XYZ file of C-alpha atoms in Angstrom:
492
model
C 33.219 -3.408 -24.071
C 36.996 -4.468 -24.472
C 37.892 -7.392 -23.058
C 41.426 -9.780 -22.033
C 40.110 -12.911 -23.953
C 37.678 -13.245 -26.389
C 35.865 -16.238 -27.276
C 35.258 -17.653 -30.071
C 31.338 -18.277 -31.606
C 29.893 -21.127 -32.075
C 26.509 -22.536 -33.824
C 24.553 -25.253 -32.772
C 21.183 -26.756 -33.961
C 19.996 -25.717 -30.819
C 21.702 -22.687 -29.467
C 24.214 -19.824 -30.203
C 26.452 -19.431 -27.513
C 27.452 -15.768 -27.476
C 31.363 -15.014 -26.835
C 32.286 -12.980 -23.488
C 32.703 -9.931 -25.836
C 29.627 -9.940 -27.290
C 27.671 -10.489 -24.055
C 25.475 -7.272 -23.187
C 25.112 -6.419 -19.528
C 21.657 -7.307 -17.813
C 20.583 -4.989 -15.162
C 17.473 -5.821 -13.218
C 15.826 -2.777 -11.367
C 13.339 -4.080 -9.110
C 10.757 -1.472 -7.105
C 8.759 -2.728 -4.197
C 4.880 -2.170 -3.866
C 4.898 0.390 -6.676
C 1.547 1.207 -8.504
C 0.377 0.659 -11.676
C -0.604 3.940 -12.418
C 1.980 5.541 -10.426
C 4.367 5.847 -14.008
C 3.706 9.246 -15.425
C 4.259 7.786 -19.260
C 1.249 5.578 -18.215
C -1.170 9.327 -17.978
C -3.418 8.407 -15.684
C -2.084 10.079 -12.294
C -1.690 13.818 -12.495
C -0.169 14.223 -9.579
C 2.757 11.968 -10.973
C 6.155 12.734 -11.632
C 9.576 10.027 -13.111
C 10.793 11.490 -15.580
C 13.919 9.122 -15.356
C 11.404 5.834 -15.322
C 10.140 7.971 -18.645
C 13.167 8.220 -19.888
C 14.348 5.082 -19.889
C 10.777 3.846 -21.028
C 11.180 6.070 -24.274
C 14.379 3.343 -24.743
C 12.830 1.021 -25.069
C 9.248 -1.065 -24.503
C 6.257 -0.377 -21.864
C 4.651 -3.084 -21.404
C 0.889 -2.654 -20.117
C -0.539 -6.401 -19.297
C 2.808 -7.170 -17.509
C 2.174 -9.688 -14.090
C 4.097 -10.574 -11.510
C 3.823 -13.868 -9.593
C 1.641 -12.822 -6.841
C 0.437 -10.455 -5.221
C 3.429 -10.220 -2.095
C 6.882 -9.026 -1.881
C 8.684 -12.308 -0.718
C 6.890 -14.743 -2.903
C 6.791 -13.297 -6.424
C 10.916 -12.765 -5.456
C 11.133 -15.769 -5.359
C 9.098 -16.408 -8.907
C 11.148 -13.864 -10.098
C 14.912 -15.543 -9.370
C 13.945 -18.638 -10.652
C 12.074 -18.306 -13.422
C 9.437 -20.257 -12.381
C 6.052 -20.035 -10.538
C 6.989 -20.799 -6.310
C 4.387 -22.566 -5.752
C 6.470 -25.034 -7.771
C 8.753 -25.527 -4.174
C 5.760 -24.671 -2.289
C 5.558 -20.906 -1.634
C 2.649 -18.910 -2.088
C 2.769 -16.783 0.776
C 4.399 -15.215 3.676
C 6.421 -17.746 5.428
C 7.907 -20.621 4.209
C 11.598 -22.175 3.052
C 11.855 -19.849 -0.214
C 14.351 -21.019 -2.106
C 15.433 -23.490 0.068
C 13.729 -26.207 -1.549
C 14.580 -24.794 -5.248
C 16.983 -27.686 -6.464
C 17.604 -26.007 -9.684
C 19.312 -22.990 -10.612
C 18.916 -19.951 -10.095
C 18.792 -16.731 -12.666
C 21.874 -16.007 -10.972
C 24.238 -19.023 -10.982
C 22.694 -19.375 -15.089
C 24.581 -16.264 -15.720
C 27.844 -17.093 -13.669
C 28.425 -19.961 -15.482
C 27.933 -17.954 -18.755
C 30.787 -15.801 -17.485
C 28.928 -12.786 -16.398
C 30.329 -11.534 -12.775
C 26.962 -11.114 -10.565
C 26.107 -8.313 -8.238
C 22.494 -8.544 -5.804
C 22.243 -4.928 -4.576
C 19.501 -4.137 -1.715
C 16.046 -5.781 -0.300
C 16.626 -9.934 -0.549
C 12.904 -10.887 0.778
C 12.709 -14.911 0.056
C 11.850 -16.610 3.209
C 13.142 -18.425 5.974
C 16.460 -19.232 6.991
C 17.679 -15.784 5.453
C 21.592 -14.939 6.413
C 24.763 -15.760 5.438
C 25.659 -19.697 4.462
C 21.677 -20.526 3.582
C 20.315 -20.538 -0.012
C 18.350 -17.706 0.775
C 21.709 -15.125 1.013
C 22.266 -13.970 -2.413
C 26.210 -15.307 -2.282
C 24.913 -18.953 -1.874
C 22.514 -18.792 -5.117
C 24.959 -16.976 -8.129
C 25.767 -13.668 -6.646
C 29.811 -12.249 -6.661
C 29.072 -9.462 -4.894
C 26.089 -8.482 -2.075
C 25.302 -5.391 -0.454
C 21.822 -4.387 1.261
C 19.362 -6.441 3.759
C 17.377 -9.532 4.368
C 14.702 -7.666 6.430
C 12.264 -7.881 4.211
C 10.797 -4.097 5.989
C 13.841 -2.066 5.896
C 14.415 1.188 7.361
C 14.990 4.361 5.381
C 16.845 6.599 7.256
C 18.210 4.490 10.314
C 20.875 1.530 9.527
C 22.930 0.878 12.377
C 22.888 -1.631 15.102
C 22.621 1.308 18.116
C 19.134 1.492 16.895
C 17.796 -2.067 17.044
C 19.239 -1.634 20.585
C 16.882 1.548 21.592
C 14.460 -0.025 19.597
C 14.280 -3.522 21.240
C 14.460 -2.076 24.640
C 11.719 0.306 24.749
C 9.699 -2.482 23.281
C 10.286 -4.596 25.800
C 8.193 -2.610 27.945
C 5.595 -2.927 25.533
C 5.550 -6.602 24.252
C 3.260 -6.154 21.775
C 4.631 -8.118 18.648
C 6.001 -5.919 15.767
C 8.608 -5.656 13.278
C 11.837 -3.907 14.226
C 11.707 -1.232 10.969
C 14.940 -2.679 9.598
C 16.523 -0.293 11.434
C 19.699 -2.301 11.899
C 22.899 -2.121 9.577
C 23.640 -3.778 6.252
C 25.463 -6.286 4.782
C 28.925 -6.264 2.738
C 28.942 -9.712 2.005
C 28.606 -11.476 5.086
C 29.545 -8.564 7.554
C 27.252 -6.177 9.322
C 27.941 -2.344 8.467
C 27.000 0.827 10.042
C 25.734 3.328 7.428
C 23.828 7.107 7.491
C 21.820 7.913 4.202
C 18.806 7.364 2.909
C 18.384 3.724 1.425
C 17.258 4.493 -2.435
C 20.591 6.502 -2.285
C 22.299 4.002 -0.517
C 21.584 1.498 -2.822
C 21.545 3.569 -6.311
C 25.022 4.714 -5.061
C 26.395 0.611 -4.834
C 25.133 -0.250 -7.663
C 26.605 2.674 -9.907
C 29.507 1.539 -7.679
C 29.586 -2.300 -8.680
C 29.190 -0.788 -12.840
C 32.340 1.394 -12.690
C 34.395 -2.346 -11.464
C 32.530 -4.522 -14.082
C 32.035 -2.662 -16.809
C 34.920 -4.023 -18.346
C 33.546 -7.849 -18.997
C 29.814 -8.994 -18.265
C 27.847 -7.964 -15.768
C 24.333 -8.781 -13.840
C 23.103 -6.334 -11.404
C 19.948 -6.406 -9.505
C 19.221 -4.269 -8.047
C 16.370 -4.284 -5.681
C 14.662 -1.330 -3.671
C 12.718 -1.480 -0.686
C 11.354 1.977 -2.637
C 8.101 2.244 -2.289
C 7.032 0.120 0.479
C 5.646 1.026 3.489
C 6.815 3.194 5.652
C 7.253 5.969 2.979
C 7.283 8.627 5.851
C 10.507 7.843 6.436
C 11.250 10.438 4.129
C 14.991 13.080 5.110
C 14.190 15.921 6.831
C 15.341 18.328 3.821
C 12.660 17.077 1.682
C 9.641 17.252 4.181
C 10.652 21.020 4.860
C 10.884 21.511 1.312
C 7.603 20.329 0.824
C 5.766 21.220 3.301
C 5.703 17.955 5.157
C 5.025 17.195 8.619
C 7.220 15.170 10.768
C 5.116 11.344 11.369
C 7.003 10.186 13.003
C 8.001 5.714 13.684
C 5.924 3.822 16.230
C 6.883 4.295 19.549
C 6.200 1.077 21.879
C 5.685 3.180 24.959
C 3.534 5.489 23.766
C 0.427 3.529 21.990
C -0.483 0.119 20.872
C 1.100 -0.955 16.830
C -2.130 -1.112 15.291
C -3.374 1.943 16.548
C -0.267 4.027 14.915
C -0.187 1.494 11.807
C -3.928 2.271 10.852
C -3.312 5.802 11.748
C -0.671 6.607 9.014
C -2.395 4.566 6.262
C -5.558 4.572 3.798
C -7.654 6.945 4.518
C -6.843 8.201 7.991
C -2.806 10.311 6.681
C -3.962 13.384 4.971
C -0.101 13.502 3.868
C 0.430 10.110 3.239
C 0.141 9.851 -1.255
C 2.753 13.094 -0.667
C 4.748 10.713 1.366
C 4.343 7.976 -1.313
C 5.416 10.308 -4.540
C 8.265 11.712 -1.880
C 9.560 7.978 -1.685
C 8.898 7.543 -5.738
C 10.696 11.165 -6.856
C 13.592 9.112 -4.884
C 13.365 6.012 -6.228
C 13.504 7.866 -9.704
C 16.319 9.666 -9.250
C 18.389 6.811 -8.482
C 16.994 5.017 -11.995
C 18.211 8.347 -13.965
C 21.451 8.088 -12.050
C 22.268 5.095 -12.856
C 21.322 5.283 -16.881
C 23.721 8.402 -16.247
C 26.919 6.261 -15.254
C 25.723 3.409 -17.465
C 25.676 6.842 -20.523
C 28.859 7.715 -19.171
C 31.078 4.574 -19.543
C 29.392 4.205 -22.918
C 28.015 0.744 -22.546
C 24.631 1.794 -22.817
C 23.770 -0.095 -26.137
C 25.453 -2.689 -24.620
C 22.969 -2.784 -21.502
C 20.080 -4.384 -21.563
C 17.642 -2.323 -18.441
C 15.076 -4.057 -17.163
C 12.864 -2.476 -15.107
C 9.756 -4.154 -12.756
C 7.252 -3.822 -9.891
C 7.442 -7.026 -7.674
C 3.798 -6.956 -6.582
C 0.737 -4.496 -7.119
C 0.633 -1.308 -5.419
C -0.515 -0.898 -2.178
C -3.153 1.082 -1.935
C -2.983 1.426 2.238
C -0.111 3.405 1.674
C -1.736 5.129 -0.920
C 0.185 3.532 -4.306
C -2.941 4.483 -7.291
C -3.543 0.689 -9.568
C -6.319 3.359 -11.512
C -8.287 1.925 -13.569
C -7.647 -1.334 -11.684
C -9.570 -2.805 -9.188
C -7.683 -3.375 -5.426
C -4.929 -3.614 -3.892
C -1.417 -5.969 -3.179
C -2.186 -8.389 -1.123
C -5.488 -9.807 -3.544
C -5.513 -11.251 -6.524
C -6.989 -8.226 -8.024
C -5.440 -6.557 -11.134
C -4.700 -4.311 -9.066
C -2.441 -6.635 -6.834
C -0.504 -8.207 -10.110
C -0.262 -6.450 -13.094
C 3.103 -4.268 -12.803
C 5.090 -1.649 -14.635
C 7.335 -3.139 -16.450
C 10.505 -1.190 -19.224
C 12.498 -3.210 -21.063
C 15.360 -1.500 -23.068
C 18.609 -1.734 -24.582
C 18.945 1.081 -26.820
C 20.614 -0.275 -31.000
C 18.889 -3.822 -30.030
C 16.016 -3.440 -29.060
C 13.366 -0.984 -30.822
C 12.138 2.305 -29.192
C 9.655 4.406 -27.625
C 7.058 0.849 -27.499
C 3.949 0.423 -25.797
C 3.089 -3.421 -25.557
C -0.228 -4.826 -24.177
C 0.372 -8.129 -24.655
C 0.361 -9.970 -21.682
C 3.922 -10.951 -19.930
C 5.208 -12.212 -16.816
C 7.958 -12.126 -14.329
C 8.832 -15.576 -15.296
C 9.405 -13.995 -18.550
C 12.800 -12.645 -17.468
C 14.735 -15.801 -16.811
C 14.697 -17.424 -20.714
C 14.778 -12.770 -21.953
C 18.119 -12.697 -19.969
C 19.582 -15.873 -21.070
C 18.391 -15.367 -24.907
C 20.345 -11.923 -24.391
C 23.543 -13.722 -23.400
C 23.557 -16.033 -25.471
C 22.186 -19.430 -23.808
C 19.852 -21.964 -23.648
C 16.961 -21.906 -21.355
C 16.024 -24.348 -19.454
C 13.685 -27.157 -19.963
C 11.989 -26.164 -16.020
C 11.694 -22.275 -17.002
C 7.968 -21.507 -16.776
C 8.677 -18.056 -18.485
C 9.125 -17.701 -22.179
C 11.641 -15.670 -24.447
C 10.769 -11.719 -24.793
C 13.073 -11.116 -27.295
C 10.882 -11.963 -30.361
C 8.371 -10.086 -29.305
C 10.905 -6.987 -28.606
C 12.573 -7.537 -31.831
C 8.917 -6.846 -33.854
C 9.519 -10.698 -35.424
C 6.652 -12.193 -32.891
C 4.274 -9.494 -32.475
C 1.350 -11.854 -30.892
C 4.389 -13.448 -28.719
C 2.757 -13.616 -25.400
C 1.440 -16.464 -22.666
C -1.894 -18.237 -23.349
C -2.728 -19.414 -19.837
C -1.256 -18.066 -16.927
C -2.406 -18.663 -12.743
C -2.261 -16.790 -9.419
C -2.208 -18.748 -5.785
C -2.382 -17.799 -2.170
C -3.896 -19.134 0.701
C -7.275 -17.507 -0.208
C -7.660 -17.153 -3.752
C -7.172 -18.453 -6.671
C -7.160 -16.795 -10.047
C -6.123 -18.023 -14.464
C -6.353 -15.604 -17.233
C -6.585 -16.637 -21.204
C -6.716 -14.230 -23.287
C -9.460 -10.912 -22.178
C -10.821 -13.962 -19.585
C -10.098 -14.127 -15.864
C -11.509 -16.854 -13.089
C -10.667 -15.662 -9.746
C -12.278 -17.216 -6.780
C -12.201 -15.742 -3.328
C -12.896 -18.088 -0.646
C -11.199 -16.644 2.602
C -10.949 -13.034 4.346
C -6.968 -13.345 3.928
C -4.883 -9.958 4.632
C -8.276 -7.498 3.953
C -9.765 -7.566 7.744
C -6.004 -6.321 8.785
C -4.501 -4.500 5.706
C -7.557 -2.541 5.097
C -8.117 -3.655 1.514
C -11.254 -4.678 -0.765
C -11.394 -8.412 -1.082
C -14.969 -10.071 -1.948
C -15.997 -13.784 -1.356
C -17.461 -15.795 -3.827
C -16.395 -16.541 -8.095
C -16.216 -14.275 -10.653
C -15.854 -13.995 -14.421
C -14.127 -10.970 -15.591
C -13.341 -9.685 -19.158
C -10.519 -7.616 -19.178
C -11.049 -5.934 -22.051
C -14.190 -4.451 -21.580
C -14.129 -4.106 -17.901
C -10.637 -3.771 -16.843
C -12.154 -2.658 -13.322
C -13.576 -5.744 -12.431
C -17.285 -4.565 -11.500
C -19.431 -6.977 -13.603
C -19.427 -10.505 -13.537
C -19.994 -12.179 -16.755
C -19.887 -16.279 -14.553
C -23.364 -16.920 -15.350
C -24.258 -15.861 -19.177
C -20.883 -17.364 -19.844
C -21.037 -21.183 -18.018
C -18.363 -22.282 -20.598
C -15.638 -20.075 -20.200
C -15.923 -20.485 -16.527
C -15.746 -24.576 -16.868
C -12.375 -24.726 -19.350
C -10.419 -22.018 -17.235
C -11.749 -23.830 -14.053
C -10.251 -26.523 -15.591
C -6.895 -25.176 -16.607
C -6.434 -24.504 -12.823
C -7.616 -27.862 -11.322
C -5.265 -29.319 -14.677
C -2.138 -26.421 -12.797
C -3.040 -27.999 -9.219
C -2.191 -31.273 -10.271
C 1.434 -30.025 -10.852
C 1.908 -28.364 -7.803
C 3.774 -30.361 -4.609
C 1.981 -28.897 -1.115
C 2.505 -25.589 0.171
C 5.154 -24.933 2.641
C 3.839 -21.177 3.382
C 2.337 -21.046 6.842
C -0.667 -18.396 7.692
C 0.127 -15.842 9.419
C -1.302 -15.030 12.384
C -3.558 -11.400 12.675
C -0.818 -10.001 14.231
C 1.651 -10.974 10.787
C -0.557 -10.224 8.433
C -0.864 -6.725 9.742
C 3.356 -6.700 9.897
C 3.323 -8.083 6.360
C 6.454 -6.260 4.836
């Protein structure tokens, strides 16, 4: 890259500040509700084909023990953008103020201060309030450009105000609470715009446009897909016809109760459910490939760090697969929190590597700041993964990680995981498995979490419980509300 202004390198005892000429571009791609096994490079599922994600993995390091900070979307995304446990500012479940109460800078604000031009494309989901002028809106926490939606459930195919108006009119005849399907306009900056097309392709196109306009200076692109979130039946007719799939159809408020439709669309009731899910994964993978091709064509690939990560565990009700892990989104089983993670920068980082080190979404902030030559702030809960990726510290990983929702908590150290379940949570409405009790798991010998080692390992259980109590003592009271049963069903 060539820039009109060249800064001098300055070396201090504590940090190395990289000139604008040398700062690499950073692209963070987030998928939504993707299953742990739903990456063909994993070699777990024969029905999965993700050639472009596999290509990205071959150009970097793929992690098999990477974790989200939460088993649901909005809280995990709070953790990504801030680089800390979201419980530190009161967020542990749906509801709550998102990053409104976060007083430290976000990753975007830190990179902007370092000279980056920042763009946000896609789904925004932290909490409420979330519109223009609020801290939860991308232009208010460090991004220079934004195209996307603050609706946590974005319709894949319909993006205009007339559709929302028509749906709301129909729903008025059946006032059952429900989500508006995210049919409404996208935002281009603060302005609402109607647009035609499939959301995954639209977001991919807008991401490439941002790169094309900003590739001659350091940029940070946060590309947040809504794929493969429900409702995966919303596929282009061309794809349905080509693959022999029936048009399932959205909920009609005048025809039936919402939950009747909802459960019919989900596991195990939808015979095309897995095919719909894989269709959305196909479009997601396609757009990752187009983005990589764009970066290659501009000649900036070796100066661009690309990170791909899932926001939380795969949602089994929509036919995501987390094999061999137990559980689903909404729970603190491994299937609810362990996610795909790929980090790649050919020429600077080794390629075609697989890591079993325990890492977290928190680590993205210090890793990005490290490649940008910036000091990692003291508030960060993550670790800089660059020494691990370069092979300088092959044993680098988290010693202890924590998770907490309204009804569960868990802690992992090494192979051991303590998982406590003291409420039903989302399980009854979302139809996911959640066993009550106290469970000590060994994730090396029993990755599917079927054996409870608590009785014969009381000393390990006590140590892990002590870690949890020490961590809890550092947190404020949660600001998240506990949703009603209907809101659970509408959980984005």
